[in-house]
Every structure is written in C-alpha cells, then in structure tokens.
mmCIF file of C-alpha atoms in Angstrom:
data_model
loop_
_atom_site.group_PDB
_atom_site.id
_atom_site.type_symbol
_atom_site.label_atom_id
_atom_site.label_comp_id
_atom_site.label_asym_id
_atom_site.label_seq_id
_atom_site.Cartn_x
_atom_site.Cartn_y
_atom_site.Cartn_z
ATOM 1 C CA MET A 488 177.316 -268.616 -16.814
ATOM 2 C CA SER A 489 178.791 -265.050 -16.719
ATOM 3 C CA GLU A 490 181.827 -265.486 -19.037
ATOM 4 C CA GLN A 491 183.957 -262.587 -16.962
ATOM 5 C CA TRP A 492 186.520 -265.001 -15.653
ATOM 6 C CA LEU A 493 187.261 -265.852 -19.487
ATOM 7 C CA GLU A 494 187.502 -262.207 -20.234
ATOM 8 C CA GLN A 495 189.891 -261.639 -17.471
ATOM 9 C CA ILE A 496 192.545 -263.342 -19.106
ATOM 10 C CA LYS A 497 194.844 -261.519 -21.249
ATOM 11 C CA TRP A 498 195.047 -264.068 -24.461
ATOM 12 C CA ASN A 499 197.668 -263.562 -26.665
ATOM 13 C CA ALA A 500 197.652 -262.552 -30.286
ATOM 14 C CA ASP A 501 196.362 -265.684 -31.466
ATOM 15 C CA GLY A 502 193.895 -265.506 -29.042
ATOM 16 C CA LEU A 503 195.782 -268.224 -26.409
ATOM 17 C CA VAL A 504 197.866 -268.900 -23.335
ATOM 18 C CA PRO A 505 199.644 -271.394 -22.107
ATOM 19 C CA ALA A 506 198.185 -274.049 -19.878
ATOM 20 C CA ILE A 507 200.329 -276.166 -17.759
ATOM 21 C CA ALA A 508 199.287 -279.701 -16.298
ATOM 22 C CA GLN A 509 200.855 -280.801 -13.042
ATOM 23 C CA ASP A 510 200.172 -283.941 -11.299
ATOM 24 C CA HIS A 511 197.898 -283.319 -8.628
ATOM 25 C CA GLN A 512 199.913 -285.657 -5.931
ATOM 26 C CA THR A 513 203.552 -285.970 -6.853
ATOM 27 C CA GLY A 514 203.630 -282.015 -8.172
ATOM 28 C CA ARG A 515 205.598 -283.247 -11.377
ATOM 29 C CA VAL A 516 205.228 -280.801 -14.052
ATOM 30 C CA LEU A 517 203.429 -283.265 -16.737
ATOM 31 C CA MET A 518 203.297 -280.905 -19.916
ATOM 32 C CA VAL A 519 202.767 -277.534 -21.533
ATOM 33 C CA ALA A 520 200.109 -277.009 -23.791
ATOM 34 C CA TRP A 521 198.037 -273.759 -25.409
ATOM 35 C CA MET A 522 194.582 -273.094 -24.805
ATOM 36 C CA ASN A 523 191.960 -270.585 -26.179
ATOM 37 C CA ALA A 524 188.445 -269.402 -24.470
ATOM 38 C CA GLU A 525 186.619 -272.045 -25.656
ATOM 39 C CA ALA A 526 189.139 -274.692 -24.493
ATOM 40 C CA LEU A 527 189.643 -273.282 -21.127
ATOM 41 C CA SER A 528 185.755 -272.982 -20.975
ATOM 42 C CA LEU A 529 185.360 -276.856 -21.511
ATOM 43 C CA THR A 530 187.710 -277.922 -19.385
ATOM 44 C CA VAL A 531 186.027 -276.070 -16.414
ATOM 45 C CA GLN A 532 182.793 -277.486 -17.622
ATOM 46 C CA GLU A 533 183.895 -281.267 -18.516
ATOM 47 C CA ASN A 534 186.591 -281.124 -15.366
ATOM 48 C CA ARG A 535 189.296 -282.636 -17.856
ATOM 49 C CA ALA A 536 191.983 -280.973 -19.969
ATOM 50 C CA ILE A 537 191.036 -279.662 -23.303
ATOM 51 C CA TYR A 538 193.682 -277.848 -25.182
ATOM 52 C CA PHE A 539 193.821 -276.148 -28.273
ATOM 53 C CA SER A 540 196.353 -277.708 -30.803
ATOM 54 C CA ARG A 541 198.200 -274.716 -32.594
ATOM 55 C CA SER A 542 199.644 -277.449 -35.333
ATOM 56 C CA ARG A 543 195.962 -279.046 -36.057
ATOM 57 C CA GLN A 544 194.461 -275.607 -35.170
ATOM 58 C CA LYS A 545 191.384 -277.345 -32.806
ATOM 59 C CA LEU A 546 190.609 -278.285 -30.015
ATOM 60 C CA TRP A 547 192.575 -281.374 -28.205
ATOM 61 C CA ARG A 548 190.620 -283.297 -25.871
ATOM 62 C CA LYS A 549 193.665 -284.926 -24.056
ATOM 63 C CA GLY A 550 193.472 -288.412 -23.834
ATOM 64 C CA GLU A 551 190.694 -288.598 -26.762
ATOM 65 C CA GLU A 552 193.063 -291.225 -28.552
ATOM 66 C CA SER A 553 195.300 -292.625 -25.910
ATOM 67 C CA GLY A 554 193.269 -292.395 -23.016
ATOM 68 C CA HIS A 555 195.081 -290.844 -21.144
ATOM 69 C CA VAL A 556 193.061 -287.893 -19.931
ATOM 70 C CA GLN A 557 193.529 -285.454 -17.455
ATOM 71 C CA GLN A 558 191.529 -284.927 -14.636
ATOM 72 C CA LEU A 559 190.991 -281.689 -13.329
ATOM 73 C CA HIS A 560 191.942 -280.922 -9.076
ATOM 74 C CA ASP A 561 191.971 -277.487 -9.485
ATOM 75 C CA ILE A 562 192.963 -274.742 -12.158
ATOM 76 C CA ARG A 563 195.086 -271.325 -11.051
ATOM 77 C CA LEU A 564 195.903 -268.149 -12.849
ATOM 78 C CA ASP A 565 199.106 -266.446 -12.469
ATOM 79 C CA CYS A 566 199.526 -262.821 -11.476
ATOM 80 C CA ASP A 567 199.384 -261.411 -14.920
ATOM 81 C CA ASP A 568 196.693 -263.192 -16.253
ATOM 82 C CA ASP A 569 198.570 -265.089 -19.232
ATOM 83 C CA VAL A 570 199.173 -268.312 -17.799
ATOM 84 C CA ILE A 571 196.907 -271.321 -16.725
ATOM 85 C CA LEU A 572 198.100 -274.085 -14.111
ATOM 86 C CA LEU A 573 196.006 -276.983 -13.934
ATOM 87 C CA SER A 574 196.166 -279.691 -11.376
ATOM 88 C CA VAL A 575 195.230 -282.950 -12.507
ATOM 89 C CA GLU A 576 194.974 -286.614 -12.374
ATOM 90 C CA GLN A 577 197.068 -288.115 -14.955
ATOM 91 C CA LEU A 578 194.824 -291.098 -16.105
ATOM 92 C CA GLY A 579 197.254 -293.998 -17.315
ATOM 93 C CA GLY A 580 199.853 -292.021 -15.610
ATOM 94 C CA ILE A 581 201.148 -291.250 -19.417
ATOM 95 C CA ALA A 582 201.087 -287.362 -20.599
ATOM 96 C CA CYS A 583 203.915 -287.195 -23.119
ATOM 97 C CA HIS A 584 202.876 -288.836 -26.844
ATOM 98 C CA THR A 585 206.597 -290.482 -26.415
ATOM 99 C CA GLY A 586 205.243 -292.747 -23.793
ATOM 100 C CA ARG A 587 206.716 -291.126 -21.006
ATOM 101 C CA GLU A 588 205.232 -289.917 -17.747
ATOM 102 C CA ASN A 589 205.926 -287.011 -18.497
ATOM 103 C CA CYS A 590 206.974 -284.006 -21.371
ATOM 104 C CA PHE A 591 210.493 -282.666 -19.639
ATOM 105 C CA TYR A 592 212.471 -285.802 -19.967
ATOM 106 C CA LYS A 593 215.398 -284.390 -21.371
ATOM 107 C CA THR A 594 218.029 -282.815 -19.089
ATOM 108 C CA LEU A 595 221.112 -280.552 -20.020
ATOM 109 C CA LYS A 596 224.350 -282.689 -19.033
ATOM 110 C CA GLU A 597 227.819 -281.373 -20.216
ATOM 111 C CA GLY A 598 226.267 -279.022 -23.329
ATOM 112 C CA GLU A 599 223.928 -281.820 -24.309
ATOM 113 C CA TRP A 600 220.153 -282.556 -23.914
ATOM 114 C CA VAL A 601 219.863 -286.045 -22.574
ATOM 115 C CA ALA A 602 216.693 -288.058 -22.413
ATOM 116 C CA VAL A 603 216.393 -289.296 -18.296
ATOM 117 C CA GLU A 604 213.296 -290.305 -17.897
ATOM 118 C CA PRO A 605 212.304 -293.945 -18.954
ATOM 119 C CA VAL A 606 209.247 -294.776 -21.633
ATOM 120 C CA LEU A 607 206.862 -296.471 -19.858
ATOM 121 C CA LYS A 608 204.926 -297.557 -22.998
ATOM 122 C CA ASP A 609 205.602 -297.854 -26.738
ATOM 123 C CA PRO A 610 203.965 -295.016 -28.641
ATOM 124 C CA LYS A 611 202.533 -296.876 -31.493
ATOM 125 C CA THR A 612 200.478 -299.031 -28.725
ATOM 126 C CA ILE A 613 199.145 -296.064 -27.879
ATOM 127 C CA TYR A 614 197.996 -294.885 -30.841
ATOM 128 C CA GLU A 615 196.991 -296.825 -32.502
ATOM 129 C CA LYS A 616 194.909 -300.294 -32.272
ATOM 130 C CA MET B 508 231.117 -274.505 -25.745
ATOM 131 C CA SER B 509 229.179 -275.717 -28.236
ATOM 132 C CA GLU B 510 225.601 -273.898 -29.175
ATOM 133 C CA GLN B 511 224.294 -277.023 -30.572
ATOM 134 C CA TRP B 512 222.150 -277.449 -27.233
ATOM 135 C CA LEU B 513 220.858 -274.016 -27.820
ATOM 136 C CA GLU B 514 219.801 -274.522 -31.888
ATOM 137 C CA GLN B 515 218.020 -277.596 -30.786
ATOM 138 C CA ILE B 516 215.344 -274.925 -29.086
ATOM 139 C CA LYS B 517 212.613 -274.107 -30.892
ATOM 140 C CA TRP B 518 212.444 -270.875 -30.716
ATOM 141 C CA ASN B 519 208.998 -268.618 -31.376
ATOM 142 C CA ALA B 520 208.889 -265.888 -34.197
ATOM 143 C CA ASP B 521 209.971 -263.360 -31.413
ATOM 144 C CA GLY B 522 213.128 -265.957 -30.563
ATOM 145 C CA LEU B 523 211.495 -266.636 -27.352
ATOM 146 C CA VAL B 524 210.188 -269.463 -25.324
ATOM 147 C CA PRO B 525 208.600 -269.896 -22.114
ATOM 148 C CA ALA B 526 210.191 -271.303 -19.376
ATOM 149 C CA ILE B 527 208.669 -272.147 -15.767
ATOM 150 C CA ALA B 528 210.071 -272.276 -12.533
ATOM 151 C CA GLN B 529 209.463 -274.844 -10.039
ATOM 152 C CA ASP B 530 210.695 -275.117 -6.419
ATOM 153 C CA HIS B 531 212.989 -278.113 -6.537
ATOM 154 C CA GLN B 532 211.988 -279.270 -3.367
ATOM 155 C CA THR B 533 208.369 -278.372 -2.865
ATOM 156 C CA GLY B 534 207.735 -279.129 -6.622
ATOM 157 C CA ARG B 535 205.325 -275.911 -6.742
ATOM 158 C CA VAL B 536 205.387 -274.086 -9.874
ATOM 159 C CA LEU B 537 206.609 -270.454 -8.944
ATOM 160 C CA MET B 538 205.830 -268.647 -12.259
ATOM 161 C CA VAL B 539 206.438 -268.578 -15.824
ATOM 162 C CA ALA B 540 208.301 -266.059 -17.646
ATOM 163 C CA TRP B 541 210.379 -266.043 -21.509
ATOM 164 C CA MET B 542 213.538 -266.951 -22.562
ATOM 165 C CA ASN B 543 215.683 -265.870 -25.414
ATOM 166 C CA ALA B 544 218.953 -267.870 -26.319
ATOM 167 C CA GLU B 545 220.884 -265.095 -24.582
ATOM 168 C CA ALA B 546 218.860 -265.406 -21.143
ATOM 169 C CA LEU B 547 219.007 -269.243 -21.645
ATOM 170 C CA SER B 548 222.673 -269.527 -22.194
ATOM 171 C CA LEU B 549 223.799 -267.502 -19.110
ATOM 172 C CA THR B 550 220.914 -269.362 -17.111
ATOM 173 C CA VAL B 551 223.044 -271.885 -17.301
ATOM 174 C CA GLN B 552 226.294 -270.294 -17.128
ATOM 175 C CA GLU B 553 225.691 -268.432 -14.123
ATOM 176 C CA ASN B 554 223.497 -271.178 -12.288
ATOM 177 C CA ARG B 555 220.457 -268.874 -11.705
ATOM 178 C CA ALA B 556 217.551 -267.820 -13.824
ATOM 179 C CA ILE B 557 217.937 -265.156 -16.194
ATOM 180 C CA TYR B 558 214.975 -264.197 -18.162
ATOM 181 C CA PHE B 559 213.849 -261.765 -20.970
ATOM 182 C CA SER B 560 211.341 -259.229 -20.271
ATOM 183 C CA ARG B 561 209.138 -258.983 -22.929
ATOM 184 C CA SER B 562 207.514 -255.322 -21.763
ATOM 185 C CA ARG B 563 210.936 -254.353 -21.013
ATOM 186 C CA GLN B 564 212.639 -255.857 -23.703
ATOM 187 C CA LYS B 565 215.885 -256.848 -22.230
ATOM 188 C CA LEU B 566 217.348 -259.708 -19.875
ATOM 189 C CA TRP B 567 215.699 -259.631 -16.600
ATOM 190 C CA ARG B 568 218.000 -261.319 -14.013
ATOM 191 C CA LYS B 569 215.787 -262.825 -11.664
ATOM 192 C CA GLY B 570 216.330 -260.936 -8.068
ATOM 193 C CA GLU B 571 218.113 -258.304 -9.363
ATOM 194 C CA GLU B 572 216.079 -255.511 -7.711
ATOM 195 C CA SER B 573 214.677 -257.970 -5.154
ATOM 196 C CA GLY B 574 217.015 -260.426 -4.269
ATOM 197 C CA HIS B 575 214.693 -262.921 -5.053
ATOM 198 C CA VAL B 576 217.333 -264.883 -6.745
ATOM 199 C CA GLN B 577 216.439 -268.118 -8.512
ATOM 200 C CA GLN B 578 219.377 -270.458 -8.164
ATOM 201 C CA LEU B 579 219.617 -273.509 -10.616
ATOM 202 C CA HIS B 580 219.308 -277.320 -9.721
ATOM 203 C CA ASP B 581 218.138 -278.719 -13.229
ATOM 204 C CA ILE B 582 216.844 -277.615 -16.382
ATOM 205 C CA ARG B 583 214.645 -279.887 -18.674
ATOM 206 C CA LEU B 584 213.388 -279.292 -22.309
ATOM 207 C CA ASP B 585 210.483 -280.819 -23.674
ATOM 208 C CA CYS B 586 209.532 -283.191 -25.985
ATOM 209 C CA ASP B 587 208.595 -280.510 -28.291
ATOM 210 C CA ASP B 588 211.786 -278.686 -27.902
ATOM 211 C CA ASP B 589 209.499 -275.499 -27.105
ATOM 212 C CA VAL B 590 209.199 -274.970 -23.384
ATOM 213 C CA ILE B 591 212.256 -275.146 -20.959
ATOM 214 C CA LEU B 592 211.307 -276.468 -17.191
ATOM 215 C CA LEU B 593 213.890 -274.927 -14.393
ATOM 216 C CA SER B 594 214.041 -276.835 -11.002
ATOM 217 C CA VAL B 595 215.659 -274.066 -8.596
ATOM 218 C CA GLU B 596 215.746 -272.854 -4.941
ATOM 219 C CA GLN B 597 213.780 -269.726 -4.372
ATOM 220 C CA LEU B 598 215.802 -267.202 -2.392
ATOM 221 C CA GLY B 599 213.876 -265.460 0.301
ATOM 222 C CA GLY B 600 211.175 -267.926 -0.740
ATOM 223 C CA ILE B 601 209.026 -265.347 -2.506
ATOM 224 C CA ALA B 602 208.838 -265.866 -6.748
ATOM 225 C CA CYS B 603 205.902 -263.345 -7.281
ATOM 226 C CA HIS B 604 206.057 -259.143 -7.418
ATOM 227 C CA THR B 605 202.700 -259.480 -5.622
ATOM 228 C CA GLY B 606 205.212 -260.494 -2.491
ATOM 229 C CA ARG B 607 203.729 -263.952 -2.677
ATOM 230 C CA GLU B 608 205.356 -267.251 -2.729
ATOM 231 C CA ASN B 609 204.276 -268.165 -6.462
ATOM 232 C CA CYS B 610 202.231 -266.517 -9.187
ATOM 233 C CA PHE B 611 199.592 -268.480 -9.352
ATOM 234 C CA TYR B 612 197.713 -267.747 -6.495
ATOM 235 C CA LYS B 613 194.351 -267.185 -7.972
ATOM 236 C CA THR B 614 191.942 -270.213 -8.082
ATOM 237 C CA LEU B 615 188.394 -270.512 -9.969
ATOM 238 C CA LYS B 616 185.773 -270.787 -7.396
ATOM 239 C CA GLU B 617 182.315 -270.530 -8.507
ATOM 240 C CA GLY B 618 182.810 -268.580 -11.859
ATOM 241 C CA GLU B 619 185.559 -265.897 -10.261
ATOM 242 C CA TRP B 620 189.267 -265.871 -9.532
ATOM 243 C CA VAL B 621 189.576 -265.591 -6.210
ATOM 244 C CA ALA B 622 193.566 -265.111 -4.277
ATOM 245 C CA VAL B 623 194.190 -268.429 -2.334
ATOM 246 C CA GLU B 624 197.865 -267.370 -1.811
ATOM 247 C CA PRO B 625 198.863 -265.151 1.201
ATOM 248 C CA VAL B 626 200.868 -262.093 0.568
ATOM 249 C CA LEU B 627 204.171 -262.928 2.531
ATOM 250 C CA LYS B 628 205.836 -259.453 2.008
ATOM 251 C CA ASP B 629 204.649 -256.083 1.105
ATOM 252 C CA PRO B 630 205.818 -255.502 -2.602
ATOM 253 C CA LYS B 631 206.850 -251.977 -1.601
ATOM 254 C CA THR B 632 209.126 -253.054 0.930
ATOM 255 C CA ILE B 633 210.912 -255.707 -1.800
ATOM 256 C CA TYR B 634 211.479 -252.930 -4.373
ATOM 257 C CA GLU B 635 212.039 -249.637 -2.542
ATOM 258 C CA LYS B 636 214.684 -248.821 -0.197
#
C-alpha cells in the first residue's frame, strides 16, 4: 500500500496528531487521543482505533484491557492536515477510563468545572479482573 | 472572577490546549483550533469562540473577518483536563476557511484522502470585500 496518504499528514514535532473519536450514531464526541503514523496506519488496517500513548510512549490499542474497542466506521482529515476525526462504534458504550460514556463530562457552571455525566461502570471493574 | 477553573487546565509546553467546536444541533464536528488561557477566558466572557492562532501567534476571534462567529452554547473539559469541547451555533453555516460547513471534509478512500463535503461559498467572497 502506498504511504502517500500518511505522508500528507502534518505531524507535530513529536510525530503526532490529535485524533477525535466520535460516536457514529449519536455524534457525541467520545474522547481525544494522539496518533503517530504507525498508530494511524494500524487503525486503518485493523479497522479499530489505535492511538499512541504519550504517557507510556507506546501504541495503545483502545480497548485492549477494558474490551471497550472502538470499531472504525469512517476516518476524516481536516483542512490543515493535522487533525484526525474517527467515526466509531464504541463497544461497551464506555470510552472514558472513569467509566463514563465519554471523556467530556465536565461543564463550566458559575466558574467551576462540574461533572454532569454519569459513571456507567466502576473503573475498578473495568480494569481489574 | 476566580481563575481556578483556568488553572485546573493542563496547558501544553506552549501554554495551549486543543479546542473542538461542535455544532450544538447536528453534533457535527466543525473544526479544531487552539486556545491559551486568555482565549479561553474571553470565550467564556464573550460567549463566542476565541482561539489562539499558532501561525499568527495572536488571539483569533473566530468570524472576525468572515462573520462566521461561533456562539457558545456549552463548554466541556475532558477527563485529563487538556482538551476543550465547545458546543456552538455556527453563524453563516460555514466553519472552514475553504467555504465548507466543517474542516473535516476529507475521507480516506482506497488509500487516498478525498474531499466529500461541498464548498458552500467561494472563500474569495468570504474574506475579500
């Protein structure tokens, strides 16, 4: 496979771009993570979201521990070629490590960030056996 | 006003965080830009999206030239405190400088990025008088 589509992307100084995962049905923004070229290439090959963990400095196959895999429906690139938008099916209905549907659960109310989305599952039961 | 809500945010080494603008009605992801603390503070104060332009290194009041202002409906922060999600009303129905509704108009088809969203307005008529 030609890698021209990968070369078109304007990776940052660390070789990464932000990737937004959006629920393909509800349109909800689930999370944002980062991808390097390998992660993006594998995402397309395996038809599931694979990120690059900046904290662990390695590939992160979303759902590898939790089972909360993100199956790929569509992949978009923005006008500046430096942000990826994934349309996904979120298996298990939980994208966030806090056990919530999505990571954007805090809203600004009267000068404070307030959690307004419910925890659907105790994170301990997601990541521990 | 207390600035504690601003201090909670984990700005990157350049003092920025990515901000996603999402249409408050359709859920469409319109664009991603960057904010510094001043941009975010002004966004809340003025109830419209104000970004920080990395290329111009100054505040960018979205719509200041085009009239395509993004009126703020809700503002969210993610679990890692390093990504902002704006729910907005996109005046003029065009977020992208290419004259399209949104910036994510390229999809990956058979190993190539292909534009699949229509140009609604000639960019020349948006930015020139």
